[in-house]
Amino acid sequence: MSQKNSNKLIIDKPKEKCAVFGVSCNDIGFSVTRLLYKGLIALQHRGQESTGISVLKTGGNIYTYKRKGLVSKVLNNEKLSQYWGNVGIGHNRYATTGSEKYSSKNYIQPYHFKNNEIEFSLAFNGTIPNYDEIKINMEDMGRIFVTNTDTEVIAQLIASIALGTEDWPEILKMASKLLDGSYSLILLTSEGDIYAIRDPLGFKPLCIGEMKSDNRNLYFVASESCAIDSVGATFLRDVKPGEIVHLSHQKDIHSELVLKAEKTAICQFEFVYFARPDSIIDGVSVAEARLRMGVNLAKKDPILLDPEFKKDAIVVPVPDSGRSAAVGYAKEAKLPYVEGLMKNRYVWRTFIMPGQQKRKSAVKEKLNPIKSVVDGKEVILIDDSIVRGTTTKQIIALIKDAGAKSVNVRISCPPVVSACYMGIDFPTREELIAGRCLKEYGSQNFIDQIKNTIGADTLRYQTVEDLKEAIGIETGLCKACLTGRYPLKSVEKITELERSITSNRC
Ligand code: SF4
């Protein structure tokens, strides 16, 4: 097994790949760089591989600084003082797939584009499944590419369209109509304007905020509202699916809709796992949605009808991902919520442990059951999702070794049976325990098979209907990894094999 896969045993979850953050200020004597730092720190959970910023003092040039590493390491005090400007954008990136070359500096964002005609910098969260089609067309027209990323394809597309018009909203509208993908994108122009674009189906979150005082006005755009809170600004609203928002250092925020979607495909995993619980996405509090997921699990759980079982039952979350749902479950079930697993925060994900025995001990070093809490108890273990099932299996074994009478697993996300082609780092269907078991044992038996494989006494998942109810977004969620039905035309054309070769997106 590769070192990369051994890491995934430690954190067996899909990974969001990127975060974007931008600030525009009307006072050219004010530098936004420290605000970019704060916003990117708040969004660190969406990408830890690399970080970068592009800043500009209006009337000057765009300067970009980006490196591998966490925000606090890359954007140290020296760099924050050195890079100065009243307008700027930033990006955090996560990349696990592909070879080492995909971790090279070329792939770190923001992507600063400059030729004789145009200069801009862009930061992007998402994926463009039809990017190779667009790339081939542009290569036929003589464009030369230096990376294999959809970020560069977007940049080159924008530069080609800009040959025909200087009107930025028009350029971005035309570009959006050609991109069939899931994306939230921010772009800094050399004139000092920021444009924020969310794809017409609204897969990825994007929101705007403001901070006004007598001296200056500041406008913000962020992947999640927690970043707007972190800089002390006021959250204004989400960027609508299909909307272009212009954050101007001269005027207020203004916007236009490129394409109004009848239905949206907002990623359900943002609510289940990716987003920070203190964020609000499309009007829904992530923490409250997770709480409702736990309530829904308890409402229909037949195990709670057994008074004998309930006498010794406790609700234990898998930290940190299962906490909010466990609180909801315990409240609805009227059972004690107990922290029965101790997490060592200092075992970081670069932890490399080849070999089965060593991997087992690696999980134990990261998560240790509290014997006095679980000994002699009927444990109801709550987590947000099961991906490969390897970590869940090891956690169950640890809790049983610590003396639990039984371990009953409850999962707030329905079974994840299909890969994601919309910009999330996901295993293939064969690697997903639910995908593999569904294929081998059929829809009637696959949950039982998963239960046996992970060694749980009982196993229940949230239903798709209950998940929809808990999130409560009426215009529509993407549930492709739960149903295998993909909302993008270009994804339908692409086989899993092709995707596994080309999944180096951000
Ligand atoms: S397939 Fe799953 S993870 Fe991917 S965008 Fe859709 S809901 Fe999110």
Short mmCIF file of C-alpha atoms and ligand atoms in Angstrom, two decimals:
data_model
loop_
_atom_site.label_atom_id
_atom_site.label_comp_id
_atom_site.label_asym_id
_atom_site.label_seq_id
_atom_site.Cartn_x
_atom_site.Cartn_y
_atom_site.Cartn_z
CA MET A 1 0.00 0.00 0.00
CA SER A 2 1.29 3.44 -0.85
CA GLN A 3 2.16 5.99 1.77
CA LYS A 4 -0.71 8.12 0.51
CA ASN A 5 -3.21 5.32 1.14
CA SER A 6 -1.83 4.63 4.58
CA ASN A 7 -2.57 8.28 5.44
CA LYS A 8 -6.13 7.79 4.33
CA LEU A 9 -6.56 5.08 6.91
CA ILE A 10 -6.01 7.72 9.51
CA ILE A 11 -8.42 10.25 8.05
CA ASP A 12 -10.81 8.15 5.98
CA LYS A 13 -12.98 11.00 4.70
CA PRO A 14 -13.51 12.68 1.36
CA LYS A 15 -11.55 15.93 1.17
CA GLU A 16 -12.70 19.33 0.00
CA LYS A 17 -9.95 20.64 -2.18
CA CYS A 18 -9.85 24.39 -1.87
CA ALA A 19 -10.95 27.63 -0.29
CA VAL A 20 -11.06 31.14 -1.71
CA PHE A 21 -11.08 34.50 0.05
CA GLY A 22 -10.97 38.07 -1.31
CA VAL A 23 -11.01 41.61 0.09
CA SER A 24 -11.50 44.97 -1.60
CA CYS A 25 -11.00 48.32 0.18
CA ASN A 26 -11.67 51.82 -1.14
CA ASP A 27 -8.79 53.30 0.91
CA ILE A 28 -5.52 52.94 -1.00
CA GLY A 29 -3.62 53.72 2.19
CA PHE A 30 -4.90 50.50 3.78
CA SER A 31 -3.41 47.04 3.22
CA VAL A 32 -5.77 44.04 3.14
CA THR A 33 -2.98 41.46 3.47
CA ARG A 34 -3.54 40.74 7.17
CA LEU A 35 -7.26 40.32 6.54
CA LEU A 36 -6.44 37.82 3.79
CA TYR A 37 -4.32 35.93 6.32
CA LYS A 38 -7.17 35.83 8.87
CA GLY A 39 -9.73 34.72 6.28
CA LEU A 40 -7.46 31.97 4.96
CA ILE A 41 -6.73 30.75 8.49
CA ALA A 42 -10.50 30.42 9.07
CA LEU A 43 -10.73 28.38 5.86
CA GLN A 44 -7.72 26.15 6.55
CA HIS A 45 -10.00 23.09 6.95
CA ARG A 46 -10.78 23.24 3.20
CA GLY A 47 -7.15 22.84 2.12
CA GLN A 48 -3.85 22.38 3.90
CA GLU A 49 -1.36 21.60 1.17
CA SER A 50 -0.52 25.11 0.01
CA THR A 51 -1.61 28.69 0.29
CA GLY A 52 -1.15 31.91 -1.64
CA ILE A 53 -2.23 35.50 -2.10
CA SER A 54 -2.35 38.07 -4.91
CA VAL A 55 -2.49 41.73 -3.87
CA LEU A 56 -2.55 45.02 -5.66
CA LYS A 57 -2.48 48.67 -4.69
CA THR A 58 -4.93 50.28 -7.09
CA GLY A 59 -3.01 51.90 -9.90
CA GLY A 60 -0.11 49.47 -9.34
CA ASN A 61 0.70 45.88 -10.25
CA ILE A 62 -0.55 42.51 -9.04
CA TYR A 63 1.95 40.72 -6.80
CA THR A 64 1.51 37.04 -6.01
CA TYR A 65 3.14 34.98 -3.28
CA LYS A 66 2.35 31.29 -2.84
CA ARG A 67 4.04 28.31 -1.27
CA LYS A 68 3.40 24.82 0.06
CA GLY A 69 2.38 24.69 3.70
CA LEU A 70 -0.20 25.93 6.14
CA VAL A 71 -1.32 29.57 6.10
CA SER A 72 0.51 30.40 9.34
CA LYS A 73 3.77 29.06 7.93
CA VAL A 74 3.57 30.52 4.42
CA LEU A 75 2.18 33.96 5.29
CA ASN A 76 4.51 34.89 8.10
CA ASN A 77 4.92 38.43 9.44
CA GLU A 78 7.70 39.26 7.03
CA LYS A 79 5.59 38.32 3.99
CA LEU A 80 2.51 40.07 5.33
CA SER A 81 4.51 43.30 5.61
CA GLN A 82 6.20 42.82 2.25
CA TYR A 83 3.01 42.23 0.22
CA TRP A 84 0.93 45.34 0.44
CA GLY A 85 -2.28 46.36 -1.35
CA ASN A 86 -5.84 47.59 -0.85
CA VAL A 87 -7.29 44.76 -2.96
CA GLY A 88 -6.38 41.09 -2.79
CA ILE A 89 -7.41 37.47 -3.13
CA GLY A 90 -6.18 34.29 -1.46
CA HIS A 91 -6.45 30.55 -1.79
CA ASN A 92 -5.89 27.38 0.24
CA ARG A 93 -5.31 24.20 -1.70
CA TYR A 94 -5.64 20.54 -0.91
CA ALA A 95 -4.22 18.02 -3.36
CA THR A 96 -3.66 14.36 -2.77
CA THR A 97 -4.18 12.82 -6.17
CA GLY A 98 -1.77 12.47 -9.03
CA SER A 99 1.96 12.33 -8.89
CA GLU A 100 4.36 14.64 -7.08
CA LYS A 101 4.30 17.02 -10.03
CA TYR A 102 0.73 18.03 -9.12
CA SER A 103 2.11 19.39 -5.88
CA SER A 104 4.61 21.57 -7.73
CA LYS A 105 4.52 25.35 -7.46
CA ASN A 106 2.71 25.56 -10.83
CA TYR A 107 -0.36 24.07 -9.22
CA ILE A 108 -0.52 26.38 -6.24
CA GLN A 109 -3.05 29.20 -6.48
CA PRO A 110 -3.86 32.06 -7.03
CA TYR A 111 -3.04 31.55 -10.69
CA HIS A 112 -1.43 34.76 -11.91
CA PHE A 113 -1.93 35.23 -15.66
CA LYS A 114 -0.07 37.86 -17.64
CA ASN A 115 0.54 38.32 -21.34
CA ASN A 116 0.85 41.34 -23.65
CA GLU A 117 -2.89 41.95 -23.63
CA ILE A 118 -4.17 41.16 -20.15
CA GLU A 119 -3.20 40.54 -16.53
CA PHE A 120 -5.29 39.03 -13.76
CA SER A 121 -5.08 36.53 -10.92
CA LEU A 122 -7.64 33.87 -10.16
CA ALA A 123 -8.41 31.51 -7.31
CA PHE A 124 -10.70 28.60 -7.85
CA ASN A 125 -12.51 25.90 -5.88
CA GLY A 126 -14.05 23.15 -7.94
CA THR A 127 -13.53 21.13 -11.06
CA ILE A 128 -14.32 21.50 -14.74
CA PRO A 129 -15.01 18.03 -16.19
CA ASN A 130 -15.10 19.39 -19.77
CA TYR A 131 -11.74 21.14 -19.31
CA ASP A 132 -9.86 18.85 -21.70
CA GLU A 133 -12.39 19.56 -24.48
CA ILE A 134 -11.89 23.32 -23.96
CA LYS A 135 -8.13 22.85 -23.69
CA ILE A 136 -7.91 20.90 -26.97
CA ASN A 137 -9.93 23.60 -28.77
CA MET A 138 -7.64 26.31 -27.42
CA GLU A 139 -4.49 24.35 -28.24
CA ASP A 140 -5.81 24.05 -31.79
CA MET A 141 -6.03 27.85 -31.78
CA GLY A 142 -2.36 28.06 -30.77
CA ARG A 143 -2.58 28.50 -26.98
CA ILE A 144 0.26 26.88 -25.06
CA PHE A 145 -0.37 25.38 -21.61
CA VAL A 146 2.26 24.91 -18.91
CA THR A 147 0.21 22.89 -16.38
CA ASN A 148 -2.42 20.20 -16.56
CA THR A 149 -4.96 22.00 -14.37
CA ASP A 150 -8.42 23.25 -15.11
CA THR A 151 -7.35 26.49 -13.37
CA GLU A 152 -5.04 27.28 -16.27
CA VAL A 153 -7.74 26.28 -18.77
CA ILE A 154 -10.10 28.81 -17.15
CA ALA A 155 -7.37 31.48 -17.20
CA GLN A 156 -6.54 30.86 -20.87
CA LEU A 157 -10.23 30.83 -21.76
CA ILE A 158 -10.73 34.18 -20.06
CA ALA A 159 -7.67 35.60 -21.83
CA SER A 160 -8.95 34.39 -25.24
CA ILE A 161 -12.41 35.91 -24.70
CA ALA A 162 -10.79 39.16 -23.51
CA LEU A 163 -9.26 39.57 -26.98
CA GLY A 164 -12.78 40.45 -28.20
CA THR A 165 -14.04 42.68 -25.37
CA GLU A 166 -12.69 44.62 -22.40
CA ASP A 167 -15.92 44.38 -20.45
CA TRP A 168 -15.16 42.06 -17.50
CA PRO A 169 -18.74 40.96 -16.71
CA GLU A 170 -19.19 40.13 -20.39
CA ILE A 171 -15.92 38.14 -20.49
CA LEU A 172 -16.87 36.18 -17.38
CA LYS A 173 -20.41 35.54 -18.60
CA MET A 174 -19.09 34.08 -21.84
CA ALA A 175 -16.54 31.97 -19.96
CA SER A 176 -19.17 30.63 -17.52
CA LYS A 177 -21.36 29.51 -20.38
CA LEU A 178 -18.54 27.34 -21.73
CA LEU A 179 -17.50 25.80 -18.40
CA ASP A 180 -19.57 22.75 -17.46
CA GLY A 181 -18.46 22.21 -13.90
CA SER A 182 -18.70 22.82 -10.22
CA TYR A 183 -16.87 25.96 -9.18
CA SER A 184 -16.65 29.00 -7.02
CA LEU A 185 -14.11 31.33 -8.53
CA ILE A 186 -12.70 34.73 -7.64
CA LEU A 187 -10.71 36.90 -9.98
CA LEU A 188 -8.57 39.99 -9.31
CA THR A 189 -8.12 42.29 -12.31
CA SER A 190 -5.15 44.59 -12.87
CA GLU A 191 -7.59 47.51 -12.51
CA GLY A 192 -8.16 46.43 -8.89
CA ASP A 193 -11.60 44.86 -9.18
CA ILE A 194 -12.64 41.52 -7.75
CA TYR A 195 -15.22 39.36 -9.49
CA ALA A 196 -16.78 36.38 -7.72
CA ILE A 197 -18.58 33.71 -9.72
CA ARG A 198 -20.54 30.69 -8.56
CA ASP A 199 -21.50 27.99 -11.06
CA PRO A 200 -25.16 27.83 -12.15
CA LEU A 201 -25.88 24.71 -10.08
CA GLY A 202 -24.19 26.17 -6.99
CA PHE A 203 -22.15 23.09 -6.01
CA LYS A 204 -19.60 25.02 -3.95
CA PRO A 205 -20.47 27.64 -1.34
CA LEU A 206 -19.51 31.29 -1.82
CA CYS A 207 -20.67 34.31 0.14
CA ILE A 208 -20.05 38.02 0.56
CA GLY A 209 -19.69 40.41 3.49
CA GLU A 210 -18.85 44.00 4.28
CA MET A 211 -17.24 46.17 6.94
CA LYS A 212 -18.01 49.88 6.77
CA SER A 213 -16.60 52.67 8.89
CA ASP A 214 -16.22 56.45 8.58
CA ASN A 215 -12.76 55.98 7.10
CA ARG A 216 -13.17 53.14 4.69
CA ASN A 217 -15.42 50.49 3.15
CA LEU A 218 -14.30 46.90 2.86
CA TYR A 219 -16.00 44.14 0.88
CA PHE A 220 -15.30 40.43 1.29
CA VAL A 221 -15.92 37.24 -0.62
CA ALA A 222 -15.31 33.84 0.97
CA SER A 223 -15.88 30.14 0.50
CA GLU A 224 -17.63 30.05 3.87
CA SER A 225 -19.24 32.61 6.14
CA CYS A 226 -16.95 31.59 9.07
CA ALA A 227 -14.14 33.49 7.28
CA ILE A 228 -16.27 36.64 7.09
CA ASP A 229 -17.00 36.31 10.82
CA SER A 230 -13.31 35.77 11.57
CA VAL A 231 -12.31 39.20 10.19
CA GLY A 232 -15.10 40.91 12.14
CA ALA A 233 -17.11 41.77 9.01
CA THR A 234 -20.86 41.49 8.53
CA PHE A 235 -22.14 38.58 6.50
CA LEU A 236 -24.33 39.95 3.69
CA ARG A 237 -25.51 36.95 1.71
CA ASP A 238 -24.56 33.93 -0.38
CA VAL A 239 -23.50 34.45 -3.96
CA LYS A 240 -26.42 32.93 -5.87
CA PRO A 241 -25.88 29.97 -8.16
CA GLY A 242 -25.10 31.43 -11.58
CA GLU A 243 -24.28 34.90 -10.24
CA ILE A 244 -21.30 37.19 -10.90
CA VAL A 245 -20.65 39.62 -8.06
CA HIS A 246 -18.40 42.62 -8.60
CA LEU A 247 -16.57 43.88 -5.51
CA SER A 248 -15.37 47.29 -6.51
CA HIS A 249 -12.92 49.45 -4.59
CA GLN A 250 -14.71 52.45 -6.09
CA LYS A 251 -18.38 51.50 -5.83
CA ASP A 252 -20.53 49.22 -3.71
CA ILE A 253 -21.03 45.55 -4.45
CA HIS A 254 -23.12 44.94 -7.54
CA SER A 255 -24.03 41.79 -9.39
CA GLU A 256 -25.67 40.12 -12.32
CA LEU A 257 -27.00 36.65 -12.97
CA VAL A 258 -25.36 34.75 -15.78
CA LEU A 259 -27.65 31.77 -15.82
CA LYS A 260 -30.55 31.24 -13.50
CA ALA A 261 -30.84 27.55 -12.72
CA GLU A 262 -34.28 26.06 -12.23
CA LYS A 263 -32.72 23.53 -9.91
CA THR A 264 -29.51 23.70 -7.91
CA ALA A 265 -27.04 20.93 -7.01
CA ILE A 266 -25.53 22.21 -3.77
CA CYS A 267 -23.08 19.62 -2.40
CA GLN A 268 -24.77 17.74 0.47
CA PHE A 269 -21.34 16.84 1.89
CA GLU A 270 -20.74 20.49 2.77
CA PHE A 271 -23.49 20.10 5.38
CA VAL A 272 -22.54 16.57 6.42
CA TYR A 273 -18.80 17.07 6.80
CA PHE A 274 -16.77 19.65 4.84
CA ALA A 275 -17.97 23.01 6.07
CA ARG A 276 -17.20 24.43 9.48
CA PRO A 277 -20.22 24.07 11.80
CA ASP A 278 -20.24 27.83 12.44
CA SER A 279 -20.79 28.56 8.73
CA ILE A 280 -24.11 29.36 7.12
CA ILE A 281 -24.50 28.07 3.58
CA ASP A 282 -27.41 29.12 1.39
CA GLY A 283 -29.31 30.26 4.44
CA VAL A 284 -28.78 27.02 6.37
CA SER A 285 -26.71 26.81 9.56
CA VAL A 286 -24.32 23.88 9.13
CA ALA A 287 -24.36 23.13 12.88
CA GLU A 288 -28.16 23.03 13.00
CA ALA A 289 -28.38 20.84 9.89
CA ARG A 290 -25.99 18.35 11.55
CA LEU A 291 -28.03 18.42 14.72
CA ARG A 292 -31.20 17.64 12.75
CA MET A 293 -29.39 14.74 11.06
CA GLY A 294 -28.79 13.26 14.53
CA VAL A 295 -32.40 13.86 15.55
CA ASN A 296 -33.63 12.11 12.39
CA LEU A 297 -31.39 9.10 13.06
CA ALA A 298 -32.79 8.72 16.58
CA LYS A 299 -36.42 9.21 15.56
CA LYS A 300 -36.46 6.07 13.44
CA ASP A 301 -34.03 3.92 15.41
CA PRO A 302 -35.71 0.65 16.51
CA ILE A 303 -32.92 -0.04 19.01
CA LEU A 304 -34.32 2.75 21.20
CA LEU A 305 -37.56 0.81 21.66
CA ASP A 306 -35.73 -1.76 23.80
CA PRO A 307 -35.80 -0.58 27.48
CA GLU A 308 -33.19 -3.21 28.48
CA PHE A 309 -30.74 -1.84 25.90
CA LYS A 310 -31.44 1.75 26.89
CA LYS A 311 -30.54 1.10 30.53
CA ASP A 312 -26.82 0.93 29.71
CA ALA A 313 -26.81 2.94 26.47
CA ILE A 314 -24.60 5.97 25.86
CA VAL A 315 -24.16 8.14 22.75
CA VAL A 316 -20.50 8.58 21.74
CA PRO A 317 -19.36 10.77 18.82
CA VAL A 318 -16.38 10.05 16.62
CA PRO A 319 -14.45 13.29 17.23
CA ASP A 320 -14.74 15.79 15.68
CA SER A 321 -16.91 14.86 12.72
CA GLY A 322 -19.70 13.07 14.61
CA ARG A 323 -20.23 15.62 17.40
CA SER A 324 -23.14 17.76 16.22
CA ALA A 325 -25.15 14.75 14.99
CA ALA A 326 -24.42 12.91 18.28
CA VAL A 327 -25.79 15.86 20.27
CA GLY A 328 -29.01 15.73 18.19
CA TYR A 329 -29.29 11.96 18.51
CA ALA A 330 -28.73 11.97 22.30
CA LYS A 331 -31.26 14.76 22.80
CA GLU A 332 -33.94 12.99 20.76
CA ALA A 333 -33.17 9.57 22.33
CA LYS A 334 -32.99 11.07 25.85
CA LEU A 335 -29.68 9.27 26.40
CA PRO A 336 -26.41 10.59 27.83
CA TYR A 337 -24.02 12.17 25.31
CA VAL A 338 -20.52 11.12 26.35
CA GLU A 339 -17.08 11.86 24.93
CA GLY A 340 -15.86 8.27 24.91
CA LEU A 341 -12.98 8.69 22.46
CA MET A 342 -9.99 10.86 23.16
CA LYS A 343 -8.44 12.45 20.08
CA ASN A 344 -4.75 13.28 19.97
CA ARG A 345 -4.64 16.53 17.98
CA TYR A 346 -0.90 16.29 17.49
CA VAL A 347 -1.01 13.19 15.30
CA TRP A 348 -1.11 15.03 11.99
CA ARG A 349 -2.09 13.57 8.68
CA THR A 350 1.47 13.29 7.35
CA PHE A 351 1.72 10.40 9.79
CA ILE A 352 3.04 7.50 7.75
CA MET A 353 2.66 3.95 8.99
CA PRO A 354 3.12 1.21 6.43
CA GLY A 355 2.05 -2.27 7.42
CA GLN A 356 -1.22 -3.48 8.91
CA GLN A 357 -0.06 -3.74 12.54
CA LYS A 358 1.51 -0.29 12.48
CA ARG A 359 -1.60 1.27 10.90
CA LYS A 360 -3.73 -0.21 13.65
CA SER A 361 -1.49 1.35 16.25
CA ALA A 362 -1.61 4.63 14.29
CA VAL A 363 -5.39 4.80 14.72
CA LYS A 364 -4.94 3.99 18.40
CA GLU A 365 -2.48 6.83 18.74
CA LYS A 366 -4.94 9.20 17.16
CA LEU A 367 -8.10 7.97 18.89
CA ASN A 368 -8.09 6.27 22.26
CA PRO A 369 -11.28 5.04 23.97
CA ILE A 370 -11.87 6.19 27.55
CA LYS A 371 -12.25 2.83 29.30
CA SER A 372 -14.08 4.17 32.34
CA VAL A 373 -16.72 5.68 30.01
CA VAL A 374 -17.38 2.78 27.61
CA ASP A 375 -16.73 -0.26 29.84
CA GLY A 376 -19.95 -2.27 30.27
CA LYS A 377 -21.95 0.11 28.07
CA GLU A 378 -24.12 -0.30 24.99
CA VAL A 379 -22.32 2.26 22.84
CA ILE A 380 -24.20 4.13 20.11
CA LEU A 381 -21.32 5.43 18.01
CA ILE A 382 -22.17 8.42 15.79
CA ASP A 383 -20.11 9.49 12.77
CA ASP A 384 -20.84 11.60 9.71
CA SER A 385 -19.91 9.05 7.04
CA ILE A 386 -18.23 5.75 6.25
CA VAL A 387 -15.92 5.90 3.25
CA ARG A 388 -13.61 2.89 2.98
CA GLY A 389 -14.71 1.51 6.33
CA THR A 390 -11.16 0.81 7.49
CA THR A 391 -11.01 3.44 10.23
CA THR A 392 -14.56 2.70 11.46
CA LYS A 393 -13.61 -0.96 11.80
CA GLN A 394 -10.56 -0.09 13.89
CA ILE A 395 -12.49 2.33 16.12
CA ILE A 396 -15.14 -0.32 16.81
CA ALA A 397 -12.43 -2.85 17.74
CA LEU A 398 -10.82 -0.34 20.12
CA ILE A 399 -14.14 0.41 21.87
CA LYS A 400 -14.87 -3.30 22.24
CA ASP A 401 -11.37 -3.93 23.61
CA ALA A 402 -12.13 -1.23 26.20
CA GLY A 403 -15.05 -3.33 27.48
CA ALA A 404 -18.16 -2.06 25.65
CA LYS A 405 -21.06 -4.57 25.64
CA SER A 406 -21.96 -3.60 22.08
CA VAL A 407 -21.09 -0.98 19.46
CA ASN A 408 -24.03 0.27 17.41
CA VAL A 409 -22.98 2.53 14.56
CA ARG A 410 -25.22 5.35 13.32
CA ILE A 411 -24.16 7.43 10.31
CA SER A 412 -25.59 10.83 9.47
CA CYS A 413 -24.85 10.53 5.73
CA PRO A 414 -26.58 7.82 3.67
CA PRO A 415 -24.28 5.12 2.19
CA VAL A 416 -21.67 6.66 -0.12
CA VAL A 417 -21.83 4.38 -3.14
CA SER A 418 -20.34 6.39 -6.02
CA ALA A 419 -17.29 8.51 -6.67
CA CYS A 420 -17.47 12.29 -6.87
CA TYR A 421 -16.43 13.98 -10.11
CA MET A 422 -17.31 17.45 -8.90
CA GLY A 423 -14.03 18.46 -7.30
CA ILE A 424 -13.94 16.42 -4.11
CA ASP A 425 -11.07 14.02 -3.44
CA PHE A 426 -13.00 10.76 -3.34
CA PRO A 427 -12.04 7.09 -3.59
CA THR A 428 -13.25 5.03 -6.55
CA ARG A 429 -16.48 3.05 -6.27
CA GLU A 430 -14.47 -0.14 -5.67
CA GLU A 431 -12.68 1.49 -2.73
CA LEU A 432 -15.93 2.74 -1.17
CA ILE A 433 -17.17 0.03 1.18
CA ALA A 434 -20.84 0.81 0.42
CA GLY A 435 -20.21 0.96 -3.35
CA ARG A 436 -18.41 -2.38 -3.32
CA CYS A 437 -20.96 -4.12 -1.06
CA LEU A 438 -23.91 -2.75 -3.04
CA LYS A 439 -22.45 -4.14 -6.23
CA GLU A 440 -21.63 -7.52 -4.69
CA TYR A 441 -24.61 -8.12 -2.38
CA GLY A 442 -27.44 -5.98 -3.79
CA SER A 443 -29.58 -3.30 -2.17
CA GLN A 444 -31.35 -5.69 0.25
CA ASN A 445 -28.19 -7.09 1.86
CA PHE A 446 -25.39 -4.59 1.49
CA ILE A 447 -25.86 -2.76 4.82
CA ASP A 448 -25.68 -6.08 6.67
CA GLN A 449 -22.53 -6.92 4.81
CA ILE A 450 -20.95 -3.57 5.77
CA LYS A 451 -21.97 -4.16 9.39
CA ASN A 452 -20.24 -7.56 9.39
CA THR A 453 -17.14 -6.19 7.67
CA ILE A 454 -16.64 -3.36 10.18
CA GLY A 455 -17.55 -5.55 13.16
CA ALA A 456 -20.51 -3.46 14.41
CA ASP A 457 -23.33 -5.05 16.41
CA THR A 458 -25.86 -2.96 14.52
CA LEU A 459 -25.53 -0.36 11.74
CA ARG A 460 -28.00 2.25 10.51
CA TYR A 461 -27.58 5.06 8.02
CA GLN A 462 -29.60 8.22 7.47
CA THR A 463 -31.99 7.90 4.54
CA VAL A 464 -31.63 10.24 1.56
CA GLU A 465 -35.09 11.69 2.32
CA ASP A 466 -34.18 12.40 5.95
CA LEU A 467 -30.90 14.00 4.88
CA LYS A 468 -32.80 16.32 2.51
CA GLU A 469 -35.21 17.19 5.29
CA ALA A 470 -32.36 17.90 7.74
CA ILE A 471 -30.60 20.24 5.30
CA GLY A 472 -33.83 21.78 4.06
CA ILE A 473 -32.67 23.34 0.77
CA GLU A 474 -35.67 23.21 -1.50
CA THR A 475 -34.00 24.15 -4.79
CA GLY A 476 -31.93 20.96 -4.72
CA LEU A 477 -28.82 19.21 -3.47
CA CYS A 478 -26.18 17.22 -5.29
CA LYS A 479 -26.50 13.64 -4.06
CA ALA A 480 -24.54 11.97 -6.85
CA CYS A 481 -22.20 10.09 -4.48
CA LEU A 482 -25.30 8.60 -2.80
CA THR A 483 -27.31 7.82 -5.91
CA GLY A 484 -24.82 7.54 -8.81
CA ARG A 485 -26.89 10.09 -10.77
CA TYR A 486 -24.69 13.02 -11.79
CA PRO A 487 -26.06 16.51 -12.39
CA LEU A 488 -23.42 17.53 -14.99
CA LYS A 489 -23.69 16.46 -18.62
CA SER A 490 -19.93 16.24 -19.08
CA VAL A 491 -19.56 13.88 -16.10
CA GLU A 492 -21.93 11.36 -17.61
CA LYS A 493 -19.55 11.00 -20.53
CA ILE A 494 -16.51 10.31 -18.40
CA THR A 495 -15.69 6.84 -17.12
CA GLU A 496 -14.27 6.23 -13.65
CA LEU A 497 -11.05 5.04 -15.21
CA GLU A 498 -10.62 8.29 -17.11
CA ARG A 499 -11.39 10.28 -14.00
CA SER A 500 -8.86 8.43 -11.89
CA ILE A 501 -6.21 9.41 -14.45
CA THR A 502 -7.21 13.06 -14.68
CA SER A 503 -8.32 13.88 -11.14
CA ASN A 504 -5.67 16.47 -10.37
CA ARG A 505 -8.13 19.30 -10.03
CA CYS A 506 -8.62 21.92 -7.44
S1 SF4 B 1 -21.01 13.82 -5.58
FE1 SF4 B 1 -21.19 14.01 -3.34
S2 SF4 B 1 -19.30 15.01 -2.65
FE2 SF4 B 1 -19.46 15.31 -4.88
S3 SF4 B 1 -20.46 17.31 -5.13
FE3 SF4 B 1 -22.07 15.76 -5.19
S4 SF4 B 1 -22.75 15.58 -3.07
FE4 SF4 B 1 -20.78 16.65 -3.02
#
